[in-house]
Structures are given as structure tokens and as C-alpha cells.
Tab-separated table of C-alpha atoms in Angstrom:
chain	number	residue	atom	x	y	z
U	1	UNK	CA	5.814	10.970	14.829
U	2	UNK	CA	3.116	9.035	16.647
U	3	UNK	CA	3.478	5.272	16.690
U	4	UNK	CA	1.071	2.380	16.280
U	5	UNK	CA	1.179	-1.398	16.603
U	6	UNK	CA	1.933	-3.306	13.412
U	7	UNK	CA	1.530	-6.898	14.524
U	8	UNK	CA	4.261	-7.464	17.129
U	9	UNK	CA	6.089	-4.269	16.098
U	10	UNK	CA	5.695	-0.634	17.067
U	11	UNK	CA	6.203	1.639	14.072
U	12	UNK	CA	5.575	5.164	12.874
U	13	UNK	CA	1.891	5.698	12.112
U	14	UNK	CA	2.917	6.923	8.655
U	15	UNK	CA	5.252	4.592	6.807
U	16	UNK	CA	6.923	4.783	3.424
U	17	UNK	CA	5.850	2.693	0.471
U	18	UNK	CA	8.923	2.055	-1.661
U	19	UNK	CA	7.169	1.392	-4.965
U	20	UNK	CA	7.441	4.910	-6.395
U	21	UNK	CA	11.223	4.896	-6.597
U	22	UNK	CA	11.216	2.344	-9.407
U	23	UNK	CA	7.741	1.214	-10.414
U	24	UNK	CA	4.209	2.106	-11.496
U	25	UNK	CA	4.126	5.903	-11.749
U	26	UNK	CA	6.910	6.555	-14.212
U	27	UNK	CA	10.542	5.682	-14.901
U	28	UNK	CA	12.802	4.685	-11.974
U	29	UNK	CA	14.403	7.608	-10.180
U	30	UNK	CA	18.220	7.866	-10.164
U	31	UNK	CA	19.940	5.770	-7.511
U	32	UNK	CA	21.260	8.866	-5.723
U	33	UNK	CA	17.756	10.320	-5.445
U	34	UNK	CA	16.347	7.060	-4.096
U	35	UNK	CA	19.145	6.886	-1.535
U	36	UNK	CA	18.520	10.453	-0.359
U	37	UNK	CA	14.811	9.759	-0.054
U	38	UNK	CA	15.184	6.586	2.018
U	39	UNK	CA	17.725	8.118	4.380
U	40	UNK	CA	15.635	11.273	4.736
U	41	UNK	CA	12.634	9.145	5.686
U	42	UNK	CA	14.658	7.355	8.346
U	43	UNK	CA	15.963	10.647	9.722
U	44	UNK	CA	12.429	12.098	9.723
U	45	UNK	CA	11.103	9.401	12.031
U	46	UNK	CA	9.762	6.807	9.580
U	47	UNK	CA	10.275	3.322	11.034
U	48	UNK	CA	8.045	1.354	8.659
U	49	UNK	CA	9.434	0.705	5.170
U	50	UNK	CA	7.385	-1.381	2.741
U	51	UNK	CA	8.562	-2.903	-0.524
U	52	UNK	CA	7.823	-5.983	-2.676
U	53	UNK	CA	9.366	-8.441	-5.083
U	54	UNK	CA	7.099	-6.996	-7.779
U	55	UNK	CA	8.319	-3.403	-7.552
U	56	UNK	CA	10.742	-2.950	-10.404
U	57	UNK	CA	10.949	-6.767	-10.513
U	58	UNK	CA	13.269	-6.739	-7.507
U	59	UNK	CA	14.776	-3.276	-8.017
U	60	UNK	CA	12.991	-1.727	-5.023
U	61	UNK	CA	14.119	-4.486	-2.665
U	62	UNK	CA	17.661	-4.162	-4.019
U	63	UNK	CA	17.709	-0.403	-3.405
U	64	UNK	CA	16.205	-0.713	0.068
U	65	UNK	CA	18.800	-3.343	0.932
U	66	UNK	CA	21.702	-1.343	-0.430
U	67	UNK	CA	20.715	1.888	1.322
U	68	UNK	CA	19.139	0.773	4.574
U	69	UNK	CA	20.811	-2.510	5.521
U	70	UNK	CA	23.412	-0.625	7.583
U	71	UNK	CA	20.522	0.824	9.628
U	72	UNK	CA	18.535	-2.408	9.907
U	73	UNK	CA	17.958	-2.126	13.674
U	74	UNK	CA	16.237	1.245	13.296
U	75	UNK	CA	13.153	0.212	11.311
U	76	UNK	CA	10.588	-2.481	10.615
U	77	UNK	CA	10.969	-4.034	7.171
U	78	UNK	CA	7.965	-5.252	5.200
U	79	UNK	CA	7.975	-6.909	1.792
U	80	UNK	CA	5.666	-9.042	-0.310
U	81	UNK	CA	5.618	-12.273	-2.291
U	82	UNK	CA	3.142	-14.040	-4.525
U	83	UNK	CA	3.325	-11.530	-7.363
U	84	UNK	CA	6.571	-10.993	-9.194
U	85	UNK	CA	8.259	-10.776	-12.574
U	86	UNK	CA	8.812	-14.071	-14.407
U	87	UNK	CA	10.583	-14.784	-17.699
U	88	UNK	CA	7.663	-16.788	-19.060
U	89	UNK	CA	8.868	-17.079	-22.681
U	90	UNK	CA	12.562	-17.482	-21.891
U	91	UNK	CA	13.429	-14.346	-23.864
U	92	UNK	CA	14.648	-12.277	-20.920
U	93	UNK	CA	11.451	-10.207	-20.774
U	94	UNK	CA	9.811	-10.312	-17.351
U	95	UNK	CA	6.047	-10.289	-17.023
U	96	UNK	CA	3.940	-9.928	-13.904
U	97	UNK	CA	2.697	-13.270	-12.580
U	98	UNK	CA	0.553	-14.132	-9.554
U	99	UNK	CA	1.821	-17.390	-8.068
U	100	UNK	CA	0.965	-18.444	-4.529
U	101	UNK	CA	2.338	-21.983	-4.610
U	102	UNK	CA	4.393	-22.786	-1.513
U	103	UNK	CA	7.563	-23.560	-3.456
U	104	UNK	CA	7.334	-20.240	-5.274
U	105	UNK	CA	6.819	-18.311	-2.040
U	106	UNK	CA	9.837	-19.975	-0.447
U	107	UNK	CA	12.027	-19.201	-3.464
U	108	UNK	CA	10.806	-15.606	-3.603
U	109	UNK	CA	11.614	-15.148	0.071
U	110	UNK	CA	15.161	-16.462	-0.336
U	111	UNK	CA	15.754	-14.105	-3.262
U	112	UNK	CA	14.257	-11.192	-1.300
U	113	UNK	CA	16.520	-11.826	1.688
U	114	UNK	CA	19.534	-11.544	-0.589
U	115	UNK	CA	18.296	-8.371	-2.269
U	116	UNK	CA	17.372	-6.801	1.063
U	117	UNK	CA	20.712	-7.810	2.608
U	118	UNK	CA	19.064	-9.091	5.759
U	119	UNK	CA	18.660	-12.357	7.613
U	120	UNK	CA	14.959	-11.873	8.312
U	121	UNK	CA	12.010	-9.885	6.935
U	122	UNK	CA	9.869	-8.501	9.739
U	123	UNK	CA	6.507	-8.583	7.944
U	124	UNK	CA	6.002	-10.617	4.778
U	125	UNK	CA	2.759	-10.226	2.858
U	126	UNK	CA	1.081	-12.417	0.305
U	127	UNK	CA	0.828	-9.662	-2.309
U	128	UNK	CA	-2.187	-11.203	-4.028
U	129	UNK	CA	-4.124	-14.341	-3.231
U	130	UNK	CA	-3.524	-16.775	-6.082
U	131	UNK	CA	-7.056	-18.078	-6.487
U	132	UNK	CA	-5.707	-21.300	-8.016
U	133	UNK	CA	-4.138	-22.133	-4.641
U	134	UNK	CA	-6.148	-22.480	-1.410
U	135	UNK	CA	-5.309	-19.559	0.862
U	136	UNK	CA	-4.493	-22.041	3.625
U	137	UNK	CA	-1.680	-23.537	1.511
U	138	UNK	CA	-0.069	-20.187	0.747
U	139	UNK	CA	-0.370	-18.954	4.326
U	140	UNK	CA	0.824	-22.307	5.631
U	141	UNK	CA	4.005	-21.866	3.584
U	142	UNK	CA	4.486	-18.397	5.077
U	143	UNK	CA	3.969	-19.901	8.517
U	144	UNK	CA	6.762	-22.339	7.722
U	145	UNK	CA	8.995	-19.353	6.904
U	146	UNK	CA	8.199	-17.888	10.322
U	147	UNK	CA	9.173	-21.135	11.996
U	148	UNK	CA	12.362	-21.247	9.921
U	149	UNK	CA	13.306	-17.756	11.107
U	150	UNK	CA	13.169	-16.257	7.601
U	151	UNK	CA	10.287	-13.901	8.432
U	152	UNK	CA	8.790	-12.700	11.702
U	153	UNK	CA	5.119	-12.111	10.837
U	154	UNK	CA	2.645	-12.830	8.043
U	155	UNK	CA	0.452	-10.343	6.202
U	156	UNK	CA	-2.096	-10.386	3.394
U	157	UNK	CA	-2.921	-7.835	0.710
U	158	UNK	CA	-6.208	-7.073	-1.080
U	159	UNK	CA	-8.235	-9.858	0.529
U	160	UNK	CA	-11.811	-10.109	1.750
U	161	UNK	CA	-12.817	-10.592	5.364
U	162	UNK	CA	-13.774	-14.215	4.641
U	163	UNK	CA	-10.365	-14.976	3.146
U	164	UNK	CA	-8.659	-13.195	6.030
U	165	UNK	CA	-10.455	-15.355	8.579
U	166	UNK	CA	-9.575	-18.559	6.702
U	167	UNK	CA	-5.945	-17.506	6.579
U	168	UNK	CA	-5.864	-16.481	10.224
U	169	UNK	CA	-7.156	-19.909	11.224
U	170	UNK	CA	-4.117	-21.419	9.473
U	171	UNK	CA	-1.537	-18.985	10.879
U	172	UNK	CA	-1.890	-15.671	12.751
U	173	UNK	CA	-2.159	-12.712	10.381
U	174	UNK	CA	-0.400	-9.618	11.690
U	175	UNK	CA	-1.554	-7.117	9.071
U	176	UNK	CA	-3.714	-6.623	6.011
U	177	UNK	CA	-2.654	-4.130	3.345
U	178	UNK	CA	-5.273	-2.788	0.957
U	179	UNK	CA	-5.972	0.446	-0.875
U	180	UNK	CA	-7.879	2.799	1.425
U	181	UNK	CA	-8.569	6.500	1.210
U	182	UNK	CA	-11.462	8.910	1.088
U	183	UNK	CA	-12.138	7.827	-2.480
U	184	UNK	CA	-11.557	4.079	-2.008
U	185	UNK	CA	-13.669	2.791	0.872
U	186	UNK	CA	-13.911	-0.953	0.138
U	187	UNK	CA	-12.229	-1.951	3.433
U	188	UNK	CA	-15.099	-0.321	5.317
U	189	UNK	CA	-17.464	-3.036	4.084
U	190	UNK	CA	-15.949	-5.761	6.284
U	191	UNK	CA	-12.135	-5.922	6.384
U	192	UNK	CA	-11.473	-3.074	8.821
U	193	UNK	CA	-13.761	-4.692	11.361
U	194	UNK	CA	-12.340	-8.182	10.693
U	195	UNK	CA	-8.826	-6.846	11.329
U	196	UNK	CA	-9.973	-5.279	14.591
U	197	UNK	CA	-11.614	-8.529	15.674
U	198	UNK	CA	-8.535	-10.702	15.087
U	199	UNK	CA	-6.068	-8.099	16.332
U	200	UNK	CA	-4.437	-7.395	12.971
U	201	UNK	CA	-3.241	-3.996	11.844
U	202	UNK	CA	-4.674	-2.488	8.686
U	203	UNK	CA	-2.186	-0.781	6.367
U	204	UNK	CA	-3.738	1.693	3.936
U	205	UNK	CA	-1.808	1.952	0.698
U	206	UNK	CA	-2.503	4.794	-1.764
U	207	UNK	CA	-3.987	6.894	1.071
U	208	UNK	CA	-3.791	10.030	-1.082
U	209	UNK	CA	-5.953	8.449	-3.766
U	210	UNK	CA	-2.951	7.780	-6.025
U	211	UNK	CA	-2.238	11.503	-5.917
U	212	UNK	CA	-5.786	12.655	-6.652
U	213	UNK	CA	-6.195	14.036	-3.131
U	214	UNK	CA	-2.677	15.474	-2.941
U	215	UNK	CA	-2.443	18.046	-5.691
U	216	UNK	CA	-3.093	19.037	-9.273
U	217	UNK	CA	-2.935	15.988	-11.522
U	218	UNK	CA	-3.167	15.922	-15.300
U	219	UNK	CA	-3.766	12.377	-16.567
U	220	UNK	CA	-2.748	13.484	-20.046
U	221	UNK	CA	0.751	14.083	-18.664
U	222	UNK	CA	1.094	10.649	-17.075
U	223	UNK	CA	4.087	8.601	-18.201
U	224	UNK	CA	3.276	6.020	-20.856
U	225	UNK	CA	3.776	3.205	-18.317
U	226	UNK	CA	1.944	4.922	-15.455
U	227	UNK	CA	-0.503	2.347	-14.068
U	228	UNK	CA	-3.118	5.066	-13.540
U	229	UNK	CA	-3.629	5.151	-17.312
U	230	UNK	CA	-5.554	1.872	-16.953
U	231	UNK	CA	-7.647	3.035	-14.001
U	232	UNK	CA	-11.135	4.231	-14.950
U	233	UNK	CA	-11.243	7.062	-12.403
U	234	UNK	CA	-8.466	8.885	-14.244
U	235	UNK	CA	-10.139	8.555	-17.671
U	236	UNK	CA	-13.045	10.368	-19.280
U	237	UNK	CA	-15.798	10.833	-18.344
U	238	UNK	CA	-14.976	9.904	-14.750
U	239	UNK	CA	-12.024	12.275	-14.410
U	240	UNK	CA	-14.114	15.362	-15.056
U	241	UNK	CA	-16.730	14.224	-12.543
U	242	UNK	CA	-14.143	13.505	-9.871
U	243	UNK	CA	-12.414	16.842	-10.305
U	244	UNK	CA	-15.608	18.563	-9.230
U	245	UNK	CA	-15.036	17.169	-5.728
U	246	UNK	CA	-11.729	18.958	-5.268
U	247	UNK	CA	-12.651	22.626	-4.635
U	248	UNK	CA	-14.693	21.760	-1.546
U	249	UNK	CA	-12.041	19.283	-0.438
U	250	UNK	CA	-9.284	21.884	-0.693
U	251	UNK	CA	-11.425	24.337	1.245
U	252	UNK	CA	-11.688	21.838	4.098
U	253	UNK	CA	-7.900	21.377	4.037
U	254	UNK	CA	-7.443	25.145	4.350
U	255	UNK	CA	-9.921	25.205	7.227
U	256	UNK	CA	-7.982	22.401	8.943
U	257	UNK	CA	-4.715	24.320	8.459
U	258	UNK	CA	-3.014	21.617	6.417
U	259	UNK	CA	-2.272	20.698	2.816
U	260	UNK	CA	-4.644	18.504	0.789
U	261	UNK	CA	-2.175	15.611	0.996
U	262	UNK	CA	-1.938	15.964	4.767
U	263	UNK	CA	-5.724	16.053	5.037
U	264	UNK	CA	-6.042	12.739	3.183
U	265	UNK	CA	-3.494	11.076	5.465
U	266	UNK	CA	-4.940	12.575	8.648
U	267	UNK	CA	-8.387	11.291	7.653
U	268	UNK	CA	-6.980	7.747	7.355
U	269	UNK	CA	-5.290	7.931	10.753
U	270	UNK	CA	-8.410	9.327	12.416
U	271	UNK	CA	-10.616	6.471	11.209
U	272	UNK	CA	-9.335	3.923	13.751
U	273	UNK	CA	-6.259	3.328	15.933
U	274	UNK	CA	-5.342	0.054	14.191
U	275	UNK	CA	-5.012	1.773	10.793
U	276	UNK	CA	-1.645	2.820	9.344
U	277	UNK	CA	-1.071	5.209	6.440
U	278	UNK	CA	1.431	4.083	3.806
U	279	UNK	CA	2.004	6.831	1.241
U	280	UNK	CA	4.686	6.549	-1.388
U	281	UNK	CA	6.769	9.251	-3.004
U	282	UNK	CA	10.080	9.855	-4.724
U	283	UNK	CA	10.194	13.492	-3.578
U	284	UNK	CA	11.793	14.459	-0.259
U	285	UNK	CA	9.626	17.559	0.186
U	286	UNK	CA	6.506	15.476	-0.355
U	287	UNK	CA	7.872	12.926	2.110
U	288	UNK	CA	8.250	15.537	4.831
U	289	UNK	CA	4.885	17.057	4.025
U	290	UNK	CA	3.270	13.635	4.338
U	291	UNK	CA	4.942	12.914	7.661
U	292	UNK	CA	3.616	16.130	9.210
U	293	UNK	CA	0.106	14.772	8.676
U	294	UNK	CA	0.568	12.787	11.876
U	295	UNK	CA	0.291	16.098	13.740
U	296	UNK	CA	-2.978	17.190	12.104
U	297	UNK	CA	-6.026	17.024	14.361
U	298	UNK	CA	-9.432	16.777	12.695
U	299	UNK	CA	-12.668	17.507	14.522
U	300	UNK	CA	-15.612	15.137	14.364
U	301	UNK	CA	-17.424	17.745	12.282
U	302	UNK	CA	-14.620	17.912	9.706
U	303	UNK	CA	-14.484	14.118	9.508
U	304	UNK	CA	-18.222	13.971	8.862
U	305	UNK	CA	-18.000	16.630	6.173
U	306	UNK	CA	-15.171	14.785	4.444
U	307	UNK	CA	-17.085	11.518	4.583
U	308	UNK	CA	-20.112	13.199	3.038
U	309	UNK	CA	-18.072	14.892	0.313
U	310	UNK	CA	-15.967	12.011	-1.031
U	311	UNK	CA	-17.400	8.508	-0.758
U	312	UNK	CA	-18.550	5.589	-2.970
U	313	UNK	CA	-21.668	7.498	-4.005
U	314	UNK	CA	-19.821	10.634	-5.123
U	315	UNK	CA	-16.670	9.145	-6.717
U	316	UNK	CA	-17.051	8.225	-10.374
U	317	UNK	CA	-15.495	5.076	-11.837
U	318	UNK	CA	-14.012	1.813	-10.603
U	319	UNK	CA	-10.663	1.920	-8.836
U	320	UNK	CA	-9.225	-0.805	-11.084
U	321	UNK	CA	-9.636	-2.096	-14.616
U	322	UNK	CA	-11.795	-5.194	-15.100
U	323	UNK	CA	-8.712	-7.422	-15.178
U	324	UNK	CA	-7.227	-5.940	-12.010
U	325	UNK	CA	-10.585	-6.191	-10.245
U	326	UNK	CA	-10.632	-9.915	-11.026
U	327	UNK	CA	-7.184	-10.328	-9.491
U	328	UNK	CA	-8.116	-8.959	-6.070
U	329	UNK	CA	-10.400	-10.499	-3.472
U	330	UNK	CA	-11.723	-7.349	-1.803
U	331	UNK	CA	-15.425	-6.747	-1.223
U	332	UNK	CA	-17.102	-4.223	-3.513
U	333	UNK	CA	-20.002	-1.855	-2.994
U	334	UNK	CA	-23.246	-2.583	-4.818
U	335	UNK	CA	-23.850	-0.344	-7.834
């Protein structure tokens, strides 16, 4: 596996997002399956594992800690704060809350360290910018955690270039994590270049388009709690329009000698050397398939054809619901 710089760390160019084992795309997988997946990733050369307090309301961090803490020296550990489950009504039911207050971030970090069974988190992201709290205050609190030895580097997720620069002026930002794939190009507006200018890595989550670019999806078969059910691109009439992009896309994958999933990941890695691909899966075969994408070489002609085929003008529908769009800070393309 090729490696790339992730802030002060050198990691595999393709990491593993640890959301899928317990959150967002269906019910949690059995503990034994999650353990096999994480250990298989480590054995297959993955050295960048990414989780969050939000995923399974702590379940992902707990699993990562239980399975990988014995191998802590072999990988770079990333997690996130600022969005987590909170018992708002006091009835034991957790709801997702965005909270970037310094005291909350410190408490979330302490809880994460326990769940992850580690003394320090290598890269700690602000999962969402809490727009009720100046970004400088939230990032300043994360800077305090660096100085306290609780974390080693600070990251941001789903922020604009302007917010990134404000944050970086308060404390160095090592990485920005935002959705990026052929069918989600928002980072190309300004954030990719801002990351390059300040020397931050860019971590592309959902690089396979939440599975759209990886295989045959049927939104009607999604689990009742699958977050894609709320995403316009997977609903009528957008879904039918987007499916029309796939035959030509699959033909390009065959021409490149790789699978559609590998093509999506290779495209991300070919866009710039400071970009990392962070797919997620609960399937070991998919994991290994994804990792082989680091070996795929795409010609300039193929890259241009992919860019022309799937882009903001040809993809139908917003990537998020109206509520989710309000919660992020990323730039958007004009209609």
C-alpha cells in the first residue's frame, strides 16, 4: 500500500472508516465480524483507522479500542468530537447533538480515551462546527488537548475554506475530512486548495459515493434506519437519473482493469497527493477490494472522461437533506 502524509503522520493512502460496523447503513454487525474486519485491515496494510464518538453513540470507539489497542503502535488513530449522542430528556434515549463548547469537547475526549483504551488520540477532529460557538473557541479547546498530551493533532470536518483558515490561525490544522467523490465535488470549490496552501491533508470520506459507485444498490432494500433514505440522490426522481450514469462508468472501470469501487477510490487518489481515501465497509472482501485500488493507475485521458461523466452538472439531487445541509459549513455549487 502506498503511503501519504496525514499531518505529522505517514499512513496508508487508503484508510478504514469505522462507522459501518455499527452505524448509519443498517444494524450493527456482530462483534466477531467487526473484530475480523479490523484485524484483516491491519494485516492488509491499513495504518489509518478513523472513528467518532457519534458512531453507534460510542460503540465504534469501544470496538476499535477492544480489538486494536493491543496493536496501538502499528496504526494512526483518528476520532471525532463535537457531535455525539446525548440523553436530552433524561429517559435513556440518546439523540444526536452538535455541541462544540470547550467543556463538552474536553469531556468527550476523556470518554473517548477510555473507550479507545489509549493514552492519546493521534488525530482528533471537530466532527461538525457548532455554529453557536466561534470556531476559534472550539479549536482553541482542541489545542489545549494537544498541549495536555491527550491528542497529537487537530482536524476539522465539513468546513469551508474560510472557516478552515480561521481555525488554522488559532491552532495548526493537520487534516480536513469531508465527503468527496466523483459525485460529490464540493471540496473542489475551495477547500482542497486551502488544505494544500496550509499544508493540511484532505481526507475524503464516502469516496465510493455511499456505495453508488461501488455496485448495484436498491434504495428500496435499505434498512429502515439507513441514513441514505433521507438523502435526495437516492430518492425518486433523482435515483433514476443517477442510475443512467452507471453503464458508462462501469465501462470505464472495465477499460481500466479494475472494479467500479476501485475506480472510484483510484480517482480520489489521483486528484492530488495530499488527498486520502477513507472508505468504510463491514465486509472483508470489500475491504481487500478497496485496498487494491491503491495499485490502480489511471491515465490522464481516463481521468478526464470520468470528470466529464460524473460531476455536479450530471448528478441529480442534493447530497444531504435540507436539515443536514444546514448543519455543515461546506461551500456549495450554484444551481
